[in-house]
XYZ file of C-alpha atoms in Angstrom:
576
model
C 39.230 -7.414 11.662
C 38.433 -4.491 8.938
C 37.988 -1.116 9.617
C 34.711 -0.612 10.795
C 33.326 2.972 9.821
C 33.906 5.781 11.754
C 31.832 6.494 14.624
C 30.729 2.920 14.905
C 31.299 1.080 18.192
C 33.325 -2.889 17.531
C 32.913 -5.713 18.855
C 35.245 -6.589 21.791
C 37.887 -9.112 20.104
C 37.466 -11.403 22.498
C 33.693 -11.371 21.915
C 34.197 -11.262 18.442
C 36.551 -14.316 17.650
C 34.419 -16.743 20.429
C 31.146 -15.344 17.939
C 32.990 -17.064 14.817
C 34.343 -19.459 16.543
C 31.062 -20.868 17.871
C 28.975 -20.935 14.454
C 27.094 -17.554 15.179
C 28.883 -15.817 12.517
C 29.172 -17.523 9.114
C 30.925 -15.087 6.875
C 28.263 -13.877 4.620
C 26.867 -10.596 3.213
C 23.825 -9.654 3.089
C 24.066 -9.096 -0.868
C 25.696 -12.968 -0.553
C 21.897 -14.111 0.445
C 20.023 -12.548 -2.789
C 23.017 -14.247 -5.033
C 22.553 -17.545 -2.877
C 19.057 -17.529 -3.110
C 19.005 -16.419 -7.280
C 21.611 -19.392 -7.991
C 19.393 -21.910 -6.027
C 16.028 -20.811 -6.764
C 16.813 -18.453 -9.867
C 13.040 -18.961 -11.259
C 11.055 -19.343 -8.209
C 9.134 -15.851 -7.107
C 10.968 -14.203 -4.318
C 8.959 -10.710 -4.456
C 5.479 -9.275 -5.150
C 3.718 -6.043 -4.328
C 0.203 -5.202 -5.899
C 1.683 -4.237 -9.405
C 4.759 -6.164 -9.664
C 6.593 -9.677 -9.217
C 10.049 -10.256 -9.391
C 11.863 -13.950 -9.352
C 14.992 -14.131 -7.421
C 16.814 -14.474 -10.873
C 14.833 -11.071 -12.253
C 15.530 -9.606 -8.676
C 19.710 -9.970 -8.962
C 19.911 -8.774 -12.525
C 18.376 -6.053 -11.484
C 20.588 -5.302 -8.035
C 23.795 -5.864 -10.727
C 22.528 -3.651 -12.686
C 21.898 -0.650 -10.007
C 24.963 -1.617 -8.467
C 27.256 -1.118 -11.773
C 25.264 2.396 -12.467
C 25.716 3.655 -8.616
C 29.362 2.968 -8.903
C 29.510 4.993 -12.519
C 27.627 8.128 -10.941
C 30.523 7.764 -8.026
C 28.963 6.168 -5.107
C 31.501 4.207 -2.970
C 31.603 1.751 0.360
C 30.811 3.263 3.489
C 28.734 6.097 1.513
C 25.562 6.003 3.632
C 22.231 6.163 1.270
C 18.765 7.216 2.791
C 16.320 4.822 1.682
C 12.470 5.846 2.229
C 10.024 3.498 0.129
C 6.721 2.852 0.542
C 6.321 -1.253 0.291
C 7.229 -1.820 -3.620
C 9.201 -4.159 -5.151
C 11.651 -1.335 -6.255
C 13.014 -1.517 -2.379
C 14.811 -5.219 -3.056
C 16.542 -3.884 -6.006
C 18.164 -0.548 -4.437
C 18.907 -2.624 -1.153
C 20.735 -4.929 -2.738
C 22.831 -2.855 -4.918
C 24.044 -0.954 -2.138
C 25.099 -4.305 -0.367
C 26.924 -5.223 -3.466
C 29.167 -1.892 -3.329
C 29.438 -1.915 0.787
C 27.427 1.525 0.446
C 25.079 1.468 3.376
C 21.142 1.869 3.242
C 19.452 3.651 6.453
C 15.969 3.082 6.408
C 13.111 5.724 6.268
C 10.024 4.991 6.613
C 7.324 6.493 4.116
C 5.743 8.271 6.366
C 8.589 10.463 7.335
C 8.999 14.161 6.569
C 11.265 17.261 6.207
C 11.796 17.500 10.085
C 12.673 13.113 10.266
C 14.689 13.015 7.334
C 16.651 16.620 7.762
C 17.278 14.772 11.382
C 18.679 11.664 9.831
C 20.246 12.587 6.898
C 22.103 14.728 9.550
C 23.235 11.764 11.774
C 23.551 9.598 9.357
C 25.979 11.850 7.152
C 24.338 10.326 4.155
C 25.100 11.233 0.856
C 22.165 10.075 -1.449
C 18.699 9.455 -0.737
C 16.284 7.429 -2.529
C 12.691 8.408 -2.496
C 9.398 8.020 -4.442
C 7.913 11.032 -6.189
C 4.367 10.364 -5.071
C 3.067 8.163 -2.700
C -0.943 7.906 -2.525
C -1.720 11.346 -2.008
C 1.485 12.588 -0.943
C 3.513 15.077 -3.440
C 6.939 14.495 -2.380
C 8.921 17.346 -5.050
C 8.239 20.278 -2.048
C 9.424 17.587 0.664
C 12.549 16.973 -1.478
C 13.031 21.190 -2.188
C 13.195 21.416 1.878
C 15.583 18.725 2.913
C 17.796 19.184 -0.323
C 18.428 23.128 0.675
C 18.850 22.298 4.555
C 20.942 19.340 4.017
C 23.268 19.721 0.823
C 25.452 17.256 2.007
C 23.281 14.617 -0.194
C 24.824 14.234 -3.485
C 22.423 11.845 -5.123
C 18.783 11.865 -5.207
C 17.407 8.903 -6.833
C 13.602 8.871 -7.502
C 11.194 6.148 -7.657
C 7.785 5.707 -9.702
C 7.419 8.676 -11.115
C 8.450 11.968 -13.392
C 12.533 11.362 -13.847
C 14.345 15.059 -12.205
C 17.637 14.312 -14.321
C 17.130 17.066 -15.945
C 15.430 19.662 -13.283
C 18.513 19.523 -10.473
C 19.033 23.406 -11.067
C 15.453 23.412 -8.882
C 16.938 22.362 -5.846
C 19.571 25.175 -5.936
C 22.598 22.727 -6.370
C 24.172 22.545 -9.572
C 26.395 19.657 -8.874
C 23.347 17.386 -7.511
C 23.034 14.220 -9.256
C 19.276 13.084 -10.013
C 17.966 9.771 -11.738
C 15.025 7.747 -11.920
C 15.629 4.282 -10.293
C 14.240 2.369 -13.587
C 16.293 4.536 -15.822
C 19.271 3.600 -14.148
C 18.613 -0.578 -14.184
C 17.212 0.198 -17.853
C 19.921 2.087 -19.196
C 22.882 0.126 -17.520
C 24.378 -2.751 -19.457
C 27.476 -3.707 -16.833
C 30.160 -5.177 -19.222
C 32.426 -8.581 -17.622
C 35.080 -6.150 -16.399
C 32.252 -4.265 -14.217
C 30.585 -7.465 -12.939
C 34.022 -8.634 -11.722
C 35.309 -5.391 -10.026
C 31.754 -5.654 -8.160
C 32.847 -9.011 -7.333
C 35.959 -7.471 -5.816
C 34.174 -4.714 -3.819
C 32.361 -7.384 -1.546
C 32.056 -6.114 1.617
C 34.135 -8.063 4.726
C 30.939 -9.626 6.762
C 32.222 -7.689 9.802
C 31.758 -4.139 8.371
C 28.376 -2.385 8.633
C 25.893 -2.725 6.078
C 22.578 -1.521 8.037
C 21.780 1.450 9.733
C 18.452 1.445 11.004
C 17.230 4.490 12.927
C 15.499 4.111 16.762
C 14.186 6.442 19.580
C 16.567 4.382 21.632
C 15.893 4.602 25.200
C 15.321 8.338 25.630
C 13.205 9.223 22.648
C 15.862 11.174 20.809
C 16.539 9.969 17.625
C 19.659 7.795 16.877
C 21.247 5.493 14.101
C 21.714 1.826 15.251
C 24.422 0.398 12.501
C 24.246 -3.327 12.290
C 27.424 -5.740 10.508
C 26.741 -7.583 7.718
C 27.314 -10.652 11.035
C 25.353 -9.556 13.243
C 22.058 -8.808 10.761
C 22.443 -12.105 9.549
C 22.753 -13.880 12.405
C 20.101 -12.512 14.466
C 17.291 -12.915 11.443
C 18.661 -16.116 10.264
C 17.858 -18.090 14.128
C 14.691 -16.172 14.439
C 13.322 -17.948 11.206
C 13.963 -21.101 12.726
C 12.071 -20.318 15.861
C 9.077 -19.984 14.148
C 9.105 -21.750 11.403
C 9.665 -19.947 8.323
C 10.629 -21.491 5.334
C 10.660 -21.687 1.256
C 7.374 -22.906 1.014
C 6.395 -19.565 3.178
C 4.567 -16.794 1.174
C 5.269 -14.186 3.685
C 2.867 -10.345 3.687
C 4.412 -7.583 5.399
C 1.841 -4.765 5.822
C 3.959 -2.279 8.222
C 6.399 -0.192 6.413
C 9.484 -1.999 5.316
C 11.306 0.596 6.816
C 10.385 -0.760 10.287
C 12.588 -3.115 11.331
C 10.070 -5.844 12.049
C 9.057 -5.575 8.895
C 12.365 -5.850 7.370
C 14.494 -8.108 9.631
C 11.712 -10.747 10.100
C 9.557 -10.675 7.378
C 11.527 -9.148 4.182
C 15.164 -10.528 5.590
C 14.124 -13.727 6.368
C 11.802 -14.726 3.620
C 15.378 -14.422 1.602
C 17.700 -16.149 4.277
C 14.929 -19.094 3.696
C 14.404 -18.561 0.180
C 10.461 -18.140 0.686
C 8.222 -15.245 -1.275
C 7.506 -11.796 0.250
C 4.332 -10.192 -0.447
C 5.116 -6.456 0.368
C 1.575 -4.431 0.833
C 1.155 -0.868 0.867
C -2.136 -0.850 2.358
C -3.704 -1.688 5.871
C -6.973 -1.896 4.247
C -8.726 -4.981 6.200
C -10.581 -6.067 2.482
C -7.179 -6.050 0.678
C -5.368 -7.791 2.917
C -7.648 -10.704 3.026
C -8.020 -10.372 -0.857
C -4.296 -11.112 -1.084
C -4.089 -13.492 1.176
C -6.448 -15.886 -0.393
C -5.201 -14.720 -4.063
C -1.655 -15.367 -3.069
C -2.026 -18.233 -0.878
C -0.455 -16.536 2.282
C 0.923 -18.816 4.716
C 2.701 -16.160 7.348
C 2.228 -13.332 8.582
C 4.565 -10.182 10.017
C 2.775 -7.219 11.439
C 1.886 -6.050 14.515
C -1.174 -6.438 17.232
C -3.077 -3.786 16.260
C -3.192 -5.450 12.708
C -4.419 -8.696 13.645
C -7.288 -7.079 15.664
C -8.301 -4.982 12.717
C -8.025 -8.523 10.412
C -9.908 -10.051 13.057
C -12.657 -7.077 13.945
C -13.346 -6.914 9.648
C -17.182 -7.578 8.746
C -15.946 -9.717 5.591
C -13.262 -11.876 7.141
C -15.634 -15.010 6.320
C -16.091 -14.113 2.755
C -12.693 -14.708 1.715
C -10.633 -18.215 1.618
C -7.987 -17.717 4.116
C -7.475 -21.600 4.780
C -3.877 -21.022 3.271
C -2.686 -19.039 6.841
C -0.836 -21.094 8.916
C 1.018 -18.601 11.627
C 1.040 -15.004 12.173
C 4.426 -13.235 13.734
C 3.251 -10.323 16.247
C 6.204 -8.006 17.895
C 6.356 -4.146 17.942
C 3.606 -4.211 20.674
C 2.053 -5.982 23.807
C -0.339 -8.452 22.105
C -4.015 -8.740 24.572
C -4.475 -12.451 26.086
C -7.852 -12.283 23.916
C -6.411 -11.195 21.009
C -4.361 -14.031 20.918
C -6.678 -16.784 21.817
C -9.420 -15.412 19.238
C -5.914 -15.765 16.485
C -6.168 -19.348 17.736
C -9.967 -20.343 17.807
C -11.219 -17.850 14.869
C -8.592 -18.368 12.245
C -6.926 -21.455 12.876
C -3.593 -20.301 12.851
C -0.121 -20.214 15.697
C 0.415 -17.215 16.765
C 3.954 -16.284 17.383
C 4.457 -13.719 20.165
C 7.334 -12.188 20.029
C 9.738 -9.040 21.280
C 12.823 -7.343 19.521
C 14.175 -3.752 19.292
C 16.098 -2.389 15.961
C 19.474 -2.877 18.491
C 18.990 -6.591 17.583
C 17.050 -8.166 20.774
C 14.802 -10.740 19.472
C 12.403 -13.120 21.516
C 9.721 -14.984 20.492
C 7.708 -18.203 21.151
C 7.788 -21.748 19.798
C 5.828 -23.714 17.772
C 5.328 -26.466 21.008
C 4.183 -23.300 22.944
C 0.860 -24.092 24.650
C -1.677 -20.919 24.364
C -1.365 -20.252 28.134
C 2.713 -19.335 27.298
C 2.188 -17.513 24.031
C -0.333 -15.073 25.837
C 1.481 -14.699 29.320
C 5.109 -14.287 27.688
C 6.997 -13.110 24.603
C 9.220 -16.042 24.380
C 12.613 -16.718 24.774
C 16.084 -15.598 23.265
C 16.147 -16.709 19.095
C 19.930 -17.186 19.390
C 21.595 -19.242 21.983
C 24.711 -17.136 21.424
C 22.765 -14.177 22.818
C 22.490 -13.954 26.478
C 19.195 -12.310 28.374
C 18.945 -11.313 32.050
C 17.375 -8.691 34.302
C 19.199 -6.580 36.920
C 18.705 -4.355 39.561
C 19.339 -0.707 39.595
C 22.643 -1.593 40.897
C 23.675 -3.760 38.064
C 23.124 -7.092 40.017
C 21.688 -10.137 38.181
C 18.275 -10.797 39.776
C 16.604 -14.636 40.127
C 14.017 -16.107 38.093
C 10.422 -14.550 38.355
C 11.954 -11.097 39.731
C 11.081 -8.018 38.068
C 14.000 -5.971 36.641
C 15.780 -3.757 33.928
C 16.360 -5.997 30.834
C 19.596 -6.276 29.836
C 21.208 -7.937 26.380
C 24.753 -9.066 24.664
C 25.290 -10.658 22.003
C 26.622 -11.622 18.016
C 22.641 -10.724 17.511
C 22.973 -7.682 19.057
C 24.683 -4.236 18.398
C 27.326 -2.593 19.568
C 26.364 1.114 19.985
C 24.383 3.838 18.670
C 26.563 5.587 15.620
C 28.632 8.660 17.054
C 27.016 8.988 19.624
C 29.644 8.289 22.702
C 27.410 10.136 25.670
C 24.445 8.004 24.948
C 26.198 4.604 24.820
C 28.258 5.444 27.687
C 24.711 5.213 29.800
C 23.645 2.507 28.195
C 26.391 -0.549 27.579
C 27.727 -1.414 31.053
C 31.311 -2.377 31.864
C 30.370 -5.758 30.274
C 29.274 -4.600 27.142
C 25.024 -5.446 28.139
C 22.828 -3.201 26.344
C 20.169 -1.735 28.759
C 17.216 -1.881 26.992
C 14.913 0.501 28.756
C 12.019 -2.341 29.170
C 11.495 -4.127 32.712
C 11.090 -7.833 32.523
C 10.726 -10.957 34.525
C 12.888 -14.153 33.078
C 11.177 -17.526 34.181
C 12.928 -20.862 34.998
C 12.411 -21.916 31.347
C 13.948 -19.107 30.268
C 10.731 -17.195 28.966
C 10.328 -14.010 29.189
C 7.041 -11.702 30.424
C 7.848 -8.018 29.401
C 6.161 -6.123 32.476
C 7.253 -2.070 31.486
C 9.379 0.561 30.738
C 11.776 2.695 32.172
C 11.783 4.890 28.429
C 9.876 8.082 27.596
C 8.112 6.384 24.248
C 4.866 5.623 23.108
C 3.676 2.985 21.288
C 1.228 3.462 19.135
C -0.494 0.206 17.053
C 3.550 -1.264 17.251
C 4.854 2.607 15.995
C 7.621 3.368 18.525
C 6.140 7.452 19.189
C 8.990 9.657 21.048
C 6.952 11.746 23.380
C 10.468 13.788 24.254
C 10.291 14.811 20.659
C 6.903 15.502 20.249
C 7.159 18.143 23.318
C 10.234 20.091 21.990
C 8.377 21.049 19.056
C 5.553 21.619 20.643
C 7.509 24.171 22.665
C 8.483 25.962 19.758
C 5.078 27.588 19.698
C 5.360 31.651 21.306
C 2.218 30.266 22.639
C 3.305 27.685 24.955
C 4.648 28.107 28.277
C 5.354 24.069 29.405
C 4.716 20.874 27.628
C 4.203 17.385 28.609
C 3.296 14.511 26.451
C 2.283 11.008 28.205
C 0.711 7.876 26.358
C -2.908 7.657 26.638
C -4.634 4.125 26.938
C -6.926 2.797 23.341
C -8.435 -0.240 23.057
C -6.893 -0.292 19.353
C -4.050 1.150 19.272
C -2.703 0.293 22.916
C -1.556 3.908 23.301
C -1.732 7.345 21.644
C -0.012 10.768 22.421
C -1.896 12.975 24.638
C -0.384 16.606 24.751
C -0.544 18.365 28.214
C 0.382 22.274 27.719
C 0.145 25.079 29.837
C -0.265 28.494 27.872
C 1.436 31.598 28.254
C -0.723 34.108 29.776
C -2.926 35.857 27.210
C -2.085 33.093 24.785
C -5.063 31.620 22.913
C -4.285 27.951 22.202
C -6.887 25.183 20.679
C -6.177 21.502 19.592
C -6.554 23.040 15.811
C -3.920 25.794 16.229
C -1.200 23.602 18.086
C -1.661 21.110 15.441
C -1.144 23.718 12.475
C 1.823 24.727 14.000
C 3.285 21.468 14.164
C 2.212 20.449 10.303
C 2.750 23.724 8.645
C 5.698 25.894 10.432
C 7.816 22.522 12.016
C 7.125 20.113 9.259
C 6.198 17.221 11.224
C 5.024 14.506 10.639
C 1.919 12.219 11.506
C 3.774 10.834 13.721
C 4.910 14.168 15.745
C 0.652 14.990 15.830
C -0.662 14.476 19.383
C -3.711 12.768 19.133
C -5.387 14.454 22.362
C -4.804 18.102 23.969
C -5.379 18.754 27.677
C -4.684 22.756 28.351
C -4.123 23.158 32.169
C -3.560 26.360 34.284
C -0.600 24.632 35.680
C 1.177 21.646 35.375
C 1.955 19.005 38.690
C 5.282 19.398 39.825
C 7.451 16.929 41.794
C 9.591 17.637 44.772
C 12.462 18.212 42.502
C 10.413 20.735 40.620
C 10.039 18.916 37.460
C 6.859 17.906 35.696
C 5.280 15.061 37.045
C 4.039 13.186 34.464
C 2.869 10.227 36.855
C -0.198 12.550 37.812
C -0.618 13.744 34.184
C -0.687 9.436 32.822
C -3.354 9.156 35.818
C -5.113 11.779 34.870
C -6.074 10.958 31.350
C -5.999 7.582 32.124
C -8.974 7.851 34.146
C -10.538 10.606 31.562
C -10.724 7.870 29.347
C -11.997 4.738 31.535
C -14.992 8.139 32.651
C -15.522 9.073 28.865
C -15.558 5.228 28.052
C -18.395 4.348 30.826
C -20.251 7.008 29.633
C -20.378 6.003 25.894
C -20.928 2.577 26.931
C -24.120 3.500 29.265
C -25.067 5.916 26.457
C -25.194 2.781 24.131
C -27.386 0.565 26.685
C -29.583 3.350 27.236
C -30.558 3.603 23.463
C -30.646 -0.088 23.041
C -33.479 -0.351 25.961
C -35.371 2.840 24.456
């Protein structure tokens, strides 16, 4: 076994030699897939965005390229390398080439700002960061000033689609920082045969991390969940062929490609099966039927809240969509109606499905009746991965009993990176991950997801850390206690509602809390609470703690009252 990176939990041997011994792990890279895929389908198009299409030929020149020039400015294997791009081609390029020289990518989604990424670039101890210089109406030069004078540690800034900073380094207040454009460096980089076979030489050994992917975990607080080059593979590779997905697939991802649904299941395994990706930076209901019917879509990765905005849009009929033949739904509970109106209204399977950035993966089959795609998410994707639910006490509970889920596996990780306390409560003396969610297994081996046992909210699929949310909140002179608790939508499933009780004299409004949070902590969309309740004083349990039972009740029934009222308000005019 190699060295696995420091701070990284292995594999138990045991587990690990009966995982290669069995077939689950195969031996190959994750760069190995773009090379396999470019020397058997070198011309066919692997990758398109709205400006751009790449073949898988075009796509591994270009990785070879990046590769050669990262390894000339002095990147090496194990560096980790903060990767936050919108959904643009440039992402398979810059993935790649880190794969090639065992560097490590940790994916950032666009939407993250100074407070995420000074977070991660802290856990993750990366050393280079790739980022665009504008994304839609989003200046990112002050966002890269903050994190690059709070978190000098990165190196190498490489910037995407934009004004090249090769030149302009002395602006961040760190002489030795390297800076390049992304196309400069494929552009200007001619590796020579000496080059191409040294990269050769630097493959990585299939058991050594090449994915960190970061996760609210089970308690909210961020952490880095590093996946092997084995693992990855394996897990995305037998989730293709539960649902289907294939080279004749031209696969859209909508959701960020930093989320790992997005990634692992649409962007990962369009390459393991040598399909096309369609990567869309917009959730714009017009567009996304415009490129379906212009690309000839056949499958779909997103999550619920996506499909009921396809689904709700005006102009769905005006577009040719007959090319759609399944839809993959995780990252959220999908509504029984939701999925039957998938069925009747557009024609299509709908693939229900659960997973977790850890590697847990469930989703239905194609022989699935309707009844079993909207009452469960599915069972296990690898047979090597084994499922069950236990009682607080650790005991294995029977079919159709209601427990803590609990997963182990060569789909599944190890461990959050340095981070001993956390995965000391969370692997048990077996090595079972406890994921957080309760769950009842069936005799068939399906699985009905039922709760959670985590402080998150999920909002439209977005995994929302409400522990997170209140300790910046509580930054604020302002604020004397904080609670936040999801708060039931229609659309979304859930949003963050914001309970806070003020210091006396304090004047607090929804505005002021809210300009706090954007302007002094740097959050970002995600850290907004949606909602504001300001209460004298918050409900306390016997222990003296908040009780946020009473506070989720609360709102909960604000909403149903302000709901009923709307809806009677509605009537009322339509009989006037």
């Amino acid at each position: 076994m190699t060295q696995l990176l420091e701070g990284v939990v292995p594999y138990r041997e045991e587990d690990a030699a009966r995982y290669v011994r069995e077939g689950w792990w195969r031996g190959l890279t994750l760069g190995d897939l773009l090379d396999r895929a470019a020397a058997i389908q070198p011309d066919k198009t692997g990758f398109v965005d709205l400006y751009r299409r790449l073949t898988y030929r075009e796509a591994k020149d270009q990785a070879d390229r990046l590769a050669i020039a990262l390894l000339r400015w002095g990147l090496r294997p194990l560096d980790r390398v903060l990767v936050q791009l919108p959904n643009w081609t440039e992402f398979v390029p810059i993935y790649f080439a880190l794969q090639k020289i065992g560097a490590i990518p940790v994916m950032l989604i666009d939407r993250y700002r100074q407070f995420e990424i000074q977070q991660l670039a802290a856990l993750s101890g990366a050393r280079a960061w790739v980022v665009p210089m504008q994304h839609r109406k989003v200046d990112f030069l002050p966002i890269i000033r903050d994190v690059l004078e709070v978190r000098p540690q990165i190196e190498y800034l490489i910037t995407v689609r934009g004004q090249a900073l090769e030149s302009q380094t002395t602006l961040f207040g760190n002489p030795a920082l390297k800076a390049a454009s992304l196309e400069n460096l494929i552009a200007q980089t001619a590796p020579t045969a000496e080059e191409l076979a040294h990269l050769k030489q630097l493959r990585p050994h299939p058991g050594q991390i090449a994915h960190m992917g970061p996760t609210g975990g089970t308690t909210g607080n961020p952490k880095i969940v590093p996946r092997t080059h084995d693992s990855l593979e394996c897990g995305v590779e037998h989730c293709s062929y539960c649902w289907d997905q294939h080279c004749e697939d031209v696969n859209l991802i909508v959701g960020s490609i930093g989320h790992d649904l997005s990634f692992t299941k649409g962007f990962l395994g369009s390459v393991i099966t040598m399909g096309t990706i369609v990567l869309l930076d917009t959730t714009d209901a017009e567009t996304i039927c415009r490129v379906i019917q212009d690309e000839r879509v056949t499958a779909i990765v997103w999550v619920p809240t996506l499909t009921q905005r396809l689904l709700d849009y005006e102009g769905l009929c005006d577009h040719d969509l007959s090319s759609l033949r399944k839809i993959h739904s995780g990252g959220g509970a999908a509504h029984p109606d939701l999925i039957r109106a998938v069925f009747s209204r557009l024609g299509v399977r709908f693939y229900n499905g659960y997973g977790g950035t850890e590697g847990m993966t469930t989703i239905t089959r194609p022989t699935d009746d309707v009844e079993t795609v909207c009452s469960t998410v599915g069972r296990p994707t690898c047979p090597g991965d084994t499922y069950k639910v236990v009682a607080p006490s650790g005991a294995a509970l029977p079919p159709g009993m209601q427990g803590e889920l609990v997963v182990k596996g060569p789909g599944v990780f190890t461990g959050y990176y340095n981070n001993p306390e956390e995965n000391a409560r969370v692997f048990d003396a077996e090595g079972f991950f406890h994921t957080g969610d309760l769950a009842k297994i069936n005799e068939r081996g399906y699985i009905t997801i039922t709760g959670r046992l985590k402080e998150m909210i999920n909002r439209g699929g977005e995994s929302i850390s409400a522990t997170v949310i209140e300790e910046l909140i509580a930054r604020h002179p302002g604020v004397a206690a904080v609670a936040v608790v999801p708060m039931p939508c229609p659309i979304m499933g859930e949003r963050a509602c914001a309970y806070i009780q003020p210091r006396p004299g304090a004047r607090l409004d929804f505005d002021s809390i809210i300009a706090f949070l954007r302007d002094e902590q740097k959050a970002s969309v995600l850290e907004l609470p949606e909602r504001i309740e300001f209460v004298q004083a918050m409900p306390l349990t016997a222990a003296q703690k908040i009780d946020k039972r009473v506070l989720k009740q609360d709102i909960a029934e604000k909403v149903a009252a302000e709901r009923a009222s709307q809806a009677a308000g509605k009537e009322a005019s339509r009989l006037a």
